[in-house]
XYZ file of N, CA and C in Angstrom:
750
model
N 0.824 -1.204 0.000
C 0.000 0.000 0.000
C 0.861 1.259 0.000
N 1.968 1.272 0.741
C 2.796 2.702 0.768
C 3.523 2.943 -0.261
N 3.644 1.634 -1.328
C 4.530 1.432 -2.253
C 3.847 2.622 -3.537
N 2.405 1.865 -3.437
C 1.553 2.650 -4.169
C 1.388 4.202 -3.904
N 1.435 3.925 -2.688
C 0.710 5.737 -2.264
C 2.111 6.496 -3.057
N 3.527 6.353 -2.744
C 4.389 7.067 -3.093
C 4.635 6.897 -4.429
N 3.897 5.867 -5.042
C 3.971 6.069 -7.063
C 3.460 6.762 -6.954
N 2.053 7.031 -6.560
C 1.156 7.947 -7.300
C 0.873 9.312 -6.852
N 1.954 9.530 -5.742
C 2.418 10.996 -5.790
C 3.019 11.711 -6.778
N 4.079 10.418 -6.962
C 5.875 11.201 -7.883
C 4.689 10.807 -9.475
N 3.716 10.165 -9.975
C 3.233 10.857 -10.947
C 2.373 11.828 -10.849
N 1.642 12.451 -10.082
C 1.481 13.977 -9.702
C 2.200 14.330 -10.108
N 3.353 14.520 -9.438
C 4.274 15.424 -8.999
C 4.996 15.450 -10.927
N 5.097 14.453 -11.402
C 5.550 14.608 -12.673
C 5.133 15.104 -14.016
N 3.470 14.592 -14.039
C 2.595 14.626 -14.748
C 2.594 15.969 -15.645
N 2.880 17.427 -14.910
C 2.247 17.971 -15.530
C 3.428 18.548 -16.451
N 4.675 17.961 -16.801
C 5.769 18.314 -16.971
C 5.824 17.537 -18.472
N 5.151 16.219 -18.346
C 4.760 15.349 -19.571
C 3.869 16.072 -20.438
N 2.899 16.621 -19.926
C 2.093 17.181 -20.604
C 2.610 18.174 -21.385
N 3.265 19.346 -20.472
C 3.722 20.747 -21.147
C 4.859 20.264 -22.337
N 5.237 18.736 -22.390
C 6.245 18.573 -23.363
C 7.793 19.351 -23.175
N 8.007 19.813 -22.611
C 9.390 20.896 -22.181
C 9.866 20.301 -21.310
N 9.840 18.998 -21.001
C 10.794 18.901 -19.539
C 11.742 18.112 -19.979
N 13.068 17.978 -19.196
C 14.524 16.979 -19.275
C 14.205 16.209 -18.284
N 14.632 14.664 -18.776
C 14.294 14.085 -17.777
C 15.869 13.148 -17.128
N 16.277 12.867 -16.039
C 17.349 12.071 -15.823
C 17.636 11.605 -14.498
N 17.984 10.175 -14.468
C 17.988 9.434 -13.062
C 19.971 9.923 -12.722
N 19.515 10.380 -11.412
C 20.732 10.185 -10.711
C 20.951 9.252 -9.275
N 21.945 9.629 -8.752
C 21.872 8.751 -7.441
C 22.453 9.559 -6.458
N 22.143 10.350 -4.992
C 22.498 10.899 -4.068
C 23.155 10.362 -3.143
N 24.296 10.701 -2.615
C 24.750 9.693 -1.408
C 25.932 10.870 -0.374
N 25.639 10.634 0.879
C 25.609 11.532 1.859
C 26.268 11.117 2.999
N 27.179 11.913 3.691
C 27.409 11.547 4.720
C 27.757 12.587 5.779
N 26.701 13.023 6.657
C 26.712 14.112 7.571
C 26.720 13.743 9.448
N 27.665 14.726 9.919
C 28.074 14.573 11.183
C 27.832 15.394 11.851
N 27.858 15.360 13.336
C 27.892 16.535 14.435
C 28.110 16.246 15.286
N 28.888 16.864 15.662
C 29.615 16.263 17.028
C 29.918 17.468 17.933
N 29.328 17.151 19.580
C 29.143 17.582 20.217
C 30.542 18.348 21.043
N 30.699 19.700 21.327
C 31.817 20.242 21.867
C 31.809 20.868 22.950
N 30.575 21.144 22.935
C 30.147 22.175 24.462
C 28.772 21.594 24.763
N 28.109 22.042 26.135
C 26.459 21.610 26.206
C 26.128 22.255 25.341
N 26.149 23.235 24.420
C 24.995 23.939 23.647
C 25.703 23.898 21.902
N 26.913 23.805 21.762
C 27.645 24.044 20.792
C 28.091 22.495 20.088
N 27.738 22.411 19.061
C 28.154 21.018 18.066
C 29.142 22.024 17.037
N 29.679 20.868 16.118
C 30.526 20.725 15.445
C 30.090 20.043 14.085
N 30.047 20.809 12.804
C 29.090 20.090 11.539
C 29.967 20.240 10.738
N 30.113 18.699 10.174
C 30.703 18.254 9.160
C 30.010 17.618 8.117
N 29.996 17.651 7.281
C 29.143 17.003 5.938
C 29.479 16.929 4.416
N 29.259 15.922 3.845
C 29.912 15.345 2.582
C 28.253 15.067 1.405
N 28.345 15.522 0.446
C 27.232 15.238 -0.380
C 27.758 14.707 -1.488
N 27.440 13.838 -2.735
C 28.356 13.716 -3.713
C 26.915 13.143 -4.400
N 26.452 14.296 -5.776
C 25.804 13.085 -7.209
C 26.533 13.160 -7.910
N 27.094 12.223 -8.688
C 27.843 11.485 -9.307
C 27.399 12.508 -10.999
N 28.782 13.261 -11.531
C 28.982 14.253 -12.938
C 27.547 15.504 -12.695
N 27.498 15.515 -11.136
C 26.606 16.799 -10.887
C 27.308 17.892 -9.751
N 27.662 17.620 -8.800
C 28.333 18.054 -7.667
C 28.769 16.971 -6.701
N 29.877 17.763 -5.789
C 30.576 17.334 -4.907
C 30.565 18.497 -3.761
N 30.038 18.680 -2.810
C 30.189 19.591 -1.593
C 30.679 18.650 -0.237
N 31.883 19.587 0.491
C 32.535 19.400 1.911
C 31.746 20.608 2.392
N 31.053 20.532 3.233
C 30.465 21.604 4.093
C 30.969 21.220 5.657
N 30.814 22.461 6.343
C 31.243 22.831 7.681
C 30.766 23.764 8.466
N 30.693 23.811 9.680
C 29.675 25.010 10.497
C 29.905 24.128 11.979
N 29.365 25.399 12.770
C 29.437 25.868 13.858
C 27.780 25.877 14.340
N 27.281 25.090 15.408
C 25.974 25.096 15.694
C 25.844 25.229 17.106
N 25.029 26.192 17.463
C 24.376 26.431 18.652
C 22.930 26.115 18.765
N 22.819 25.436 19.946
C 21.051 24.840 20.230
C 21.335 25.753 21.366
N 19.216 26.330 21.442
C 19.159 27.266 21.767
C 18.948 26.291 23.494
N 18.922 27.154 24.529
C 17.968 26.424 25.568
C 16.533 25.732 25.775
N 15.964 26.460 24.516
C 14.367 25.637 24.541
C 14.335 24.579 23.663
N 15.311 24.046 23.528
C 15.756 22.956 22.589
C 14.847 22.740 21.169
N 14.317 24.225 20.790
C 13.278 23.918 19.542
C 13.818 24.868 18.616
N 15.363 25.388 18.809
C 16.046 26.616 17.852
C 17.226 25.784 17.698
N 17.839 25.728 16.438
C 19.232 26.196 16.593
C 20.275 26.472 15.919
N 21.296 27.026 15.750
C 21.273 28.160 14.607
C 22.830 27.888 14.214
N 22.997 27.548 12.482
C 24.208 27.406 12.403
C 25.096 27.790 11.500
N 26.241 28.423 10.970
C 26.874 29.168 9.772
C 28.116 28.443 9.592
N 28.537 28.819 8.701
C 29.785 27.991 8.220
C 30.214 28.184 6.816
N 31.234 27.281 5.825
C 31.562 27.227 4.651
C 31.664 26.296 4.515
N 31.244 26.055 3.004
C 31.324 25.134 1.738
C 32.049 25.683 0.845
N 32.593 23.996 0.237
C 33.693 24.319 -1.061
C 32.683 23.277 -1.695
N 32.439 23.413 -3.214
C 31.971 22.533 -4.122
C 33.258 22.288 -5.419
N 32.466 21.334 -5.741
C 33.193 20.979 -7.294
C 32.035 20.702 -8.218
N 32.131 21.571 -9.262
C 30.533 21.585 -10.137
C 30.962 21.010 -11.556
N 30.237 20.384 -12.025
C 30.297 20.453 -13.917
C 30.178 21.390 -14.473
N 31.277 21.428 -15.946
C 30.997 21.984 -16.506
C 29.906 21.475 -17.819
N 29.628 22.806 -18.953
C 29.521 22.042 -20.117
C 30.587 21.091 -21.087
N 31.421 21.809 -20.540
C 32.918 20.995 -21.445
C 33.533 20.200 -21.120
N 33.278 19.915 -19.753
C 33.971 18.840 -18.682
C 33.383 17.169 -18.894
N 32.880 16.931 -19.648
C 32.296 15.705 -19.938
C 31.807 14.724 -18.356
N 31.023 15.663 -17.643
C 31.175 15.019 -15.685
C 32.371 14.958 -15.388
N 32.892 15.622 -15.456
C 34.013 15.808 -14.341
C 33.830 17.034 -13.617
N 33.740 17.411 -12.153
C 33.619 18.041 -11.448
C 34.686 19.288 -11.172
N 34.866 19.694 -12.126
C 36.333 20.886 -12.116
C 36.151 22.213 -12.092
N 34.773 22.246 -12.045
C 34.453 23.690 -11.783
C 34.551 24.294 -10.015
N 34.922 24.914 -9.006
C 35.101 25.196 -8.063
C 33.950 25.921 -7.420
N 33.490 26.223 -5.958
C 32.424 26.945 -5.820
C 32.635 27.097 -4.595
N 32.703 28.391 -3.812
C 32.798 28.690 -2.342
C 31.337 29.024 -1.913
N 31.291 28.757 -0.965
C 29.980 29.010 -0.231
C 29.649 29.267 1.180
N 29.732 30.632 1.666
C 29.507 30.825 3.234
C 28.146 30.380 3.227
N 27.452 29.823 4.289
C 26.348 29.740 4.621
C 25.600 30.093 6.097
N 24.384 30.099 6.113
C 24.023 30.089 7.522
C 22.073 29.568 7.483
N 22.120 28.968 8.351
C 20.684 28.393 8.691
C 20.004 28.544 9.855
N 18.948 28.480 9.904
C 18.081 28.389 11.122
C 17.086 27.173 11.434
N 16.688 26.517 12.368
C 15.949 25.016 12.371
C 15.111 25.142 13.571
N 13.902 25.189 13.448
C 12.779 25.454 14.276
C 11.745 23.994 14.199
N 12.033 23.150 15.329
C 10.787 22.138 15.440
C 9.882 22.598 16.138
N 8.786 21.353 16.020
C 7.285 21.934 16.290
C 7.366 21.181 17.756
N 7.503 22.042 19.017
C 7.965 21.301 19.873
C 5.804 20.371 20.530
N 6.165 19.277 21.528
C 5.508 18.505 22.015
C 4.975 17.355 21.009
N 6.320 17.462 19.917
C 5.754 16.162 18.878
C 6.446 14.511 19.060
N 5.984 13.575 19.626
C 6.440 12.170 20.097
C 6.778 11.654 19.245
N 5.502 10.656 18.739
C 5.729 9.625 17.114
C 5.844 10.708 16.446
N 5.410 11.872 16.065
C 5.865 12.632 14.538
C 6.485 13.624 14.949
N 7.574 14.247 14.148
C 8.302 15.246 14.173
C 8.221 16.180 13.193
N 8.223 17.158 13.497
C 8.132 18.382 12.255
C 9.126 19.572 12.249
N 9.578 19.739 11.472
C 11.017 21.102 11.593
C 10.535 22.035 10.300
N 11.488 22.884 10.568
C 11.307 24.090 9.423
C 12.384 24.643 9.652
N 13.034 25.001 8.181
C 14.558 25.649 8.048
C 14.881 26.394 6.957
N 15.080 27.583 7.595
C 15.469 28.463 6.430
C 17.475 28.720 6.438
N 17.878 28.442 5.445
C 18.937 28.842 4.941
C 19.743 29.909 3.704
N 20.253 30.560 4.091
C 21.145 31.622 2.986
C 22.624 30.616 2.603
N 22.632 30.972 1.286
C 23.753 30.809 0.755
C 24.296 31.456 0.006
N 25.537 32.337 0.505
C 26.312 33.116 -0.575
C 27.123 32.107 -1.472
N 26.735 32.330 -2.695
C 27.540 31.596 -3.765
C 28.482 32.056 -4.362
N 29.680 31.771 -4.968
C 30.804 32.457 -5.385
C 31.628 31.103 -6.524
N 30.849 31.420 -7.992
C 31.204 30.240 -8.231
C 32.190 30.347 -9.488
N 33.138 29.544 -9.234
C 34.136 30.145 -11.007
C 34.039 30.361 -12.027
N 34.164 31.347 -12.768
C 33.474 31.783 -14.090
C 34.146 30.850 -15.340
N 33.451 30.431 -16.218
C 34.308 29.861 -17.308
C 33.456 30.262 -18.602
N 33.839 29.509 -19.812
C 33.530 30.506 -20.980
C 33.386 28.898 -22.014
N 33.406 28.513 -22.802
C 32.911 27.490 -24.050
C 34.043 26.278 -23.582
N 35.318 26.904 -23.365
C 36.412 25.845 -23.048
C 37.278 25.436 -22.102
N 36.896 26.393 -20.643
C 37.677 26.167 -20.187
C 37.313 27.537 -18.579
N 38.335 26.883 -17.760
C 37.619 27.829 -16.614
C 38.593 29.531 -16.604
N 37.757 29.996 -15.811
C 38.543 31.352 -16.237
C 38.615 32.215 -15.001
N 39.447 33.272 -14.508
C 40.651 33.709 -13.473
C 39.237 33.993 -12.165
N 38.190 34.725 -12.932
C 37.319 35.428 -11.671
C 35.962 34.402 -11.291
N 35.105 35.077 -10.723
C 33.954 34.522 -9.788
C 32.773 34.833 -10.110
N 31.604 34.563 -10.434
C 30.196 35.294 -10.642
C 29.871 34.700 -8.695
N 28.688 35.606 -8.245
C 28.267 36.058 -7.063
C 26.793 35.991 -7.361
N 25.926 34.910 -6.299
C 24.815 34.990 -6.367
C 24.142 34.620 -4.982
N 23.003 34.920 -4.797
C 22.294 34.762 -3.404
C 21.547 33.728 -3.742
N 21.475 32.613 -2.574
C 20.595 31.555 -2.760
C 19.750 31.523 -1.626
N 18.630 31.527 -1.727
C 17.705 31.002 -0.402
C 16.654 29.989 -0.362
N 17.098 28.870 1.138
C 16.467 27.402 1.101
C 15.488 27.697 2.029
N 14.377 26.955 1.624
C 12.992 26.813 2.909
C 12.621 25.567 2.246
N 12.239 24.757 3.714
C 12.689 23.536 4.196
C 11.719 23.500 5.240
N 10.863 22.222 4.444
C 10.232 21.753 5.555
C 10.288 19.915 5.842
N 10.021 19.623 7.316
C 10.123 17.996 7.015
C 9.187 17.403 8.145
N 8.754 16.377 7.755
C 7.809 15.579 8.835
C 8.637 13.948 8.784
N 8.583 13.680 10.011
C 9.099 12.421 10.207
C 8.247 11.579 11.300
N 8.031 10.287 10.620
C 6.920 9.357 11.936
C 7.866 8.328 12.193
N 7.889 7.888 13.627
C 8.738 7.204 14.350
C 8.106 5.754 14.470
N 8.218 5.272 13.605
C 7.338 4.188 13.755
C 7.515 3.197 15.282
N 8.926 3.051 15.609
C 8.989 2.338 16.930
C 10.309 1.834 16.800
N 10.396 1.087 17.710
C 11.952 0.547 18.384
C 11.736 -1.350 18.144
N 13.069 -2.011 17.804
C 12.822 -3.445 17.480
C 14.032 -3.656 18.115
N 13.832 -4.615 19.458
C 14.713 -4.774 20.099
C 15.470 -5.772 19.850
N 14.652 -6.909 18.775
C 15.597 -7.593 18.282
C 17.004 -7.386 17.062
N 16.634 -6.334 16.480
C 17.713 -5.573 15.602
C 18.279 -4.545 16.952
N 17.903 -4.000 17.341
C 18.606 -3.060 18.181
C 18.576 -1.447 17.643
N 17.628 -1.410 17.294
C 17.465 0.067 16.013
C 16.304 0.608 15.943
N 15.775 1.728 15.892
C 15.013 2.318 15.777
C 14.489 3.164 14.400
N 12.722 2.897 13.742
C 12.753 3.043 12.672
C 11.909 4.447 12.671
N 12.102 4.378 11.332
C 11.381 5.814 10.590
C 11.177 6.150 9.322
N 10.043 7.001 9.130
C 10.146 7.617 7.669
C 9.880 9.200 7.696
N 10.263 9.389 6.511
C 10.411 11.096 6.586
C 9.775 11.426 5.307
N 9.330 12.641 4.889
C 8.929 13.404 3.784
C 9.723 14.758 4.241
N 10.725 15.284 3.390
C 11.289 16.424 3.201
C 10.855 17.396 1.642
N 10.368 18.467 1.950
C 9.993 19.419 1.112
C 11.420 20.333 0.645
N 11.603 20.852 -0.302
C 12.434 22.002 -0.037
C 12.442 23.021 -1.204
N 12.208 24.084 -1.350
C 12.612 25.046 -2.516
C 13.737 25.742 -2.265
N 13.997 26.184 -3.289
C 15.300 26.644 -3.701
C 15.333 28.201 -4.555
N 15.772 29.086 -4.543
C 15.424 30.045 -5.396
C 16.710 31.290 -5.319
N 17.416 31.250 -5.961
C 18.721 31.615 -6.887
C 18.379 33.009 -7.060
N 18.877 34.243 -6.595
C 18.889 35.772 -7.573
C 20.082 36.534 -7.663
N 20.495 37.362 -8.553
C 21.754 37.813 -8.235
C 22.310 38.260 -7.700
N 23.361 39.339 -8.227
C 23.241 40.366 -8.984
C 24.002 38.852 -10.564
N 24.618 38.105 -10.082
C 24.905 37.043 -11.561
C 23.720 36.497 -12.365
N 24.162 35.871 -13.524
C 23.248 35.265 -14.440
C 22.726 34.097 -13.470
N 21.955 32.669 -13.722
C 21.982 31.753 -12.407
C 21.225 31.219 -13.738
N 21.744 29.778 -14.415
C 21.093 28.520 -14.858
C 19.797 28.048 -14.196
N 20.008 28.372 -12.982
C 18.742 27.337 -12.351
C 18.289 28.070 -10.968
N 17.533 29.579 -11.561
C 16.795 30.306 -10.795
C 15.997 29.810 -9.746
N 15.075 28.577 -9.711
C 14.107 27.952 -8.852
C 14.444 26.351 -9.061
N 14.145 25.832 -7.719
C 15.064 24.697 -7.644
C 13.519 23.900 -6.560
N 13.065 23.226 -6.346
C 12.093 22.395 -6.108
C 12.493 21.083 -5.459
N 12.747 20.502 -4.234
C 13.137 18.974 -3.970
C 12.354 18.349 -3.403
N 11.982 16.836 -3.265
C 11.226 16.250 -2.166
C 11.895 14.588 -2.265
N 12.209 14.752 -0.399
C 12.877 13.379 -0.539
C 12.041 12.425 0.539
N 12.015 11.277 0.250
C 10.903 9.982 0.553
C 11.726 9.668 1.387
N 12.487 9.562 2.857
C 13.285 8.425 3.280
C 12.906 7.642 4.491
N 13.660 6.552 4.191
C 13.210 5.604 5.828
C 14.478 5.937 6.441
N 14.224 5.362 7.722
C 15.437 5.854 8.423
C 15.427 4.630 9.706
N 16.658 4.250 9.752
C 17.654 3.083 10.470
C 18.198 3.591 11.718
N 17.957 4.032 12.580
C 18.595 4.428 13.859
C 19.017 3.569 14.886
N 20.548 3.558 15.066
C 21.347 2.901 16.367
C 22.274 3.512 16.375
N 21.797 3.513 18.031
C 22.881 4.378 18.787
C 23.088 5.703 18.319
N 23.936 6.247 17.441
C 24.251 7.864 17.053
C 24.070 7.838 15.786
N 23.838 6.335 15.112
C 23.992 6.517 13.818
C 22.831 6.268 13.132
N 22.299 6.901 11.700
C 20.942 6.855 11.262
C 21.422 7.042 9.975
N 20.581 5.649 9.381
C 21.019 5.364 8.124
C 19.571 5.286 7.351
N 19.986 6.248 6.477
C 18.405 6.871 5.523
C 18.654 6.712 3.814
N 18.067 5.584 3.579
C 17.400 5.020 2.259
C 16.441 5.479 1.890
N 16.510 5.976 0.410
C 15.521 6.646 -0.195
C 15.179 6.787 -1.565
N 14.417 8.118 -1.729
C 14.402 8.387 -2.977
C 13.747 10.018 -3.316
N 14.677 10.361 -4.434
C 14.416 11.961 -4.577
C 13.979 12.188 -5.715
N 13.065 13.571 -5.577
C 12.854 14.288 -6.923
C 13.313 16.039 -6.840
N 13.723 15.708 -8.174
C 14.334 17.313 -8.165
C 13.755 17.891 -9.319
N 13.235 18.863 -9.425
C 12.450 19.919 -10.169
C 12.804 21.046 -10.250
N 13.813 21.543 -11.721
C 14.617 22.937 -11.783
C 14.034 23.646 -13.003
N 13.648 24.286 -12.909
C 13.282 26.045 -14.087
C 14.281 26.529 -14.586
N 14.438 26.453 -15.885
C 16.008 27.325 -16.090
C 14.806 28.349 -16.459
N 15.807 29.970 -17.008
C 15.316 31.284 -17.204
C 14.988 31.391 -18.125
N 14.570 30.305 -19.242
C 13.750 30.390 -20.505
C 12.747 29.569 -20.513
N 12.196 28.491 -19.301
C 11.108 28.723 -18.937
C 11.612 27.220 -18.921
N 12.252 26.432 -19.397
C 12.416 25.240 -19.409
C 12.475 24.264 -18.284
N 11.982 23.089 -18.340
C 12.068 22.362 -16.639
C 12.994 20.979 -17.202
N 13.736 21.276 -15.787
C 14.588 19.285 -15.993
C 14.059 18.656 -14.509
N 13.673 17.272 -14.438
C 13.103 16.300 -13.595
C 14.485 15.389 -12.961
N 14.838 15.523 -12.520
C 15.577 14.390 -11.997
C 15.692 13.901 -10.740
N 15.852 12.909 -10.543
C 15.092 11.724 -9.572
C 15.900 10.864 -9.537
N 16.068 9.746 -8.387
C 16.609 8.696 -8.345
C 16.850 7.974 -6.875
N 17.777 7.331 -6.690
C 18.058 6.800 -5.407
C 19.031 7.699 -4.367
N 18.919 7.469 -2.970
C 19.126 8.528 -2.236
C 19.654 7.539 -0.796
N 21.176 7.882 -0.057
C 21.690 6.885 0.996
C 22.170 7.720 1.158
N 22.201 8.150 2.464
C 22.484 9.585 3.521
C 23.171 8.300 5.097
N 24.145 8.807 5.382
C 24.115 8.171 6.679
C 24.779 9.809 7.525
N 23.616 9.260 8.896
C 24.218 10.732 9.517
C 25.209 9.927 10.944
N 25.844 10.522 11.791
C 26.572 10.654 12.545
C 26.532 11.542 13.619
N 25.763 10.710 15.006
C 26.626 12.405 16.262
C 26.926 11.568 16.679
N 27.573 12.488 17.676
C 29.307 11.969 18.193
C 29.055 13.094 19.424
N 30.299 12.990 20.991
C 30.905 13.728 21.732
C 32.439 13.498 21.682
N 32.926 15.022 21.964
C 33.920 14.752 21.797
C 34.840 14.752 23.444
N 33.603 15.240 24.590
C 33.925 14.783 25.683
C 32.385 14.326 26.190
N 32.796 13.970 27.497
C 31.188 13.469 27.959
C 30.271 14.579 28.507
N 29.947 15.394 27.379
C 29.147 16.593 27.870
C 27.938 15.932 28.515
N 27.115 17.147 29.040
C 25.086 17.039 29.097
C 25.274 17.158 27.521
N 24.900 15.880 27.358
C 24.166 16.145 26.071
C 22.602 17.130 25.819
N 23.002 18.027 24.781
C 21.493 18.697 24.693
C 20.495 17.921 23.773
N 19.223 18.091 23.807
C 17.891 17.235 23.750
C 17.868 17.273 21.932
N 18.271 18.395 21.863
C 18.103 18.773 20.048
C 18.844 17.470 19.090
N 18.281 17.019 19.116
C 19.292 15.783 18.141
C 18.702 16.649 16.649
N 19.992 16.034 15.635
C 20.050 16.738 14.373
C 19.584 15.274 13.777
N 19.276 16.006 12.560
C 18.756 14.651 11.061
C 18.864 15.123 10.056
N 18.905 13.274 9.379
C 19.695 14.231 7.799
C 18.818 15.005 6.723
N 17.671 15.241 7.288
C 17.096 16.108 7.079
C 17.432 17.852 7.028
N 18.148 17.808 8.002
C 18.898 19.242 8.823
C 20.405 19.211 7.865
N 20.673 19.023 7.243
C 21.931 18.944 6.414
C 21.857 18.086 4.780
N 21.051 18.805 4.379
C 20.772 18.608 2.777
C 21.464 20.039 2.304
């Protein structure tokens, strides 16, 4: 039955893209590996690795504070990417700096379901290149993420030793300058279950991505999705209540 319910979303969700005849369509595969590790009672430590395969490569990093009402918490940092070019045949040789900063607000008194909301800025700074090749300066653009996610806890199996879950993550995306930007509005939604033991939560899935270039054109791409997250201490703090998910680091 759930197998079904989630076909006959992602053809919604596709449908009307068939129709308009204008869309690109292409399977990729996402795979993830995000950390945090605890340094102070209130202060973590974020590390994170994203990689689709002849699309991008991002090392991201940040600094996170949970607030005391354990339903805030707020974190900035930098990213380096490696992007395709057109000329690069997938190879990732294009460069991309990225300060960032986010905010993550759950819906506090939620047990079996969880709900968050996250807005993020991203200054982009990405290497300019030209028909053949990359070139000395930078184009500069503003990106802003809103992010929403629900997750149901289905329960604990003491014979595996793990605790399960599924998630629905929303997210838009939307690109302005003062640079040109390929892919002005950016659209995601990811399906995942989720494997929890001990610190570690291992999330199998599946994504759709929905991008507008500035001549009105849409590309679809979709595919399989393996995120494993990681917290950690790096002494035996009070741990604070805010646990992160890989939801919180897309």
């Amino acid at each position: 039955m759930m197998k079904r319910f989630l076909g006959f979303i992602c053809i919604l969700l596709i449908l009307p893209f068939y129709t308009n005849g204008q869309a690109q369509f292409r399977t990729e595969s996402w795979w993830g590996l995000m950390t945090s590790g605890q340094i102070a009672e209130r202060w973590s430590l974020w590390m994170d690795t994203h990689y689709v395969p002849e699309i991008f490569l991002i090392v991201r990093s940040g600094l996170t504070y949970h607030t005391p009402s354990n339903n805030f918490n707020f974190t900035a940092g930098y990213a380096h990417l490696g992007l395709t070019t057109p000329f690069s045949e997938g190879r990732l040789i294009c460069p991309e700096r990225r300060p960032w900063a986010q905010v993550i607000f759950r819906v506090p008194g939620a047990t079996q379901y969880g709900v968050s909301f996250r807005f993020r800025y991203d200054a982009r700074f990405r290497n300019q290149f030209d028909n053949e090749s990359l070139l000395d300066g930078y184009d500069f653009n503003h990106r802003f993420r809103f992010n929403s996610a629900i997750r149901y806890n289905i329960g604990r199996s003491e014979k595996f030793q793990s605790a399960f879950s599924v998630s629905m993550v929303n997210e838009t995306l939307l690109t302005r300058g003062p640079s040109f930007s390929e892919v002005p509005f950016e659209h995601r939604v990811f399906l995942l279950s989720g494997i929890q033991r001990g610190t570690t939560t291992i999330s199998p899935g599946y994504h759709l991505r929905f991008q507008s270039g500035p001549s009105g054109q849409v590309r679809v791409l979709q595919g399989f999705v393996l995120w494993i997250n990681l917290n950690y201490r790096f002494k035996d703090f009070k741990r604070h209540l805010l646990r992160e998910f890989p939801s919180d680091k897309i």
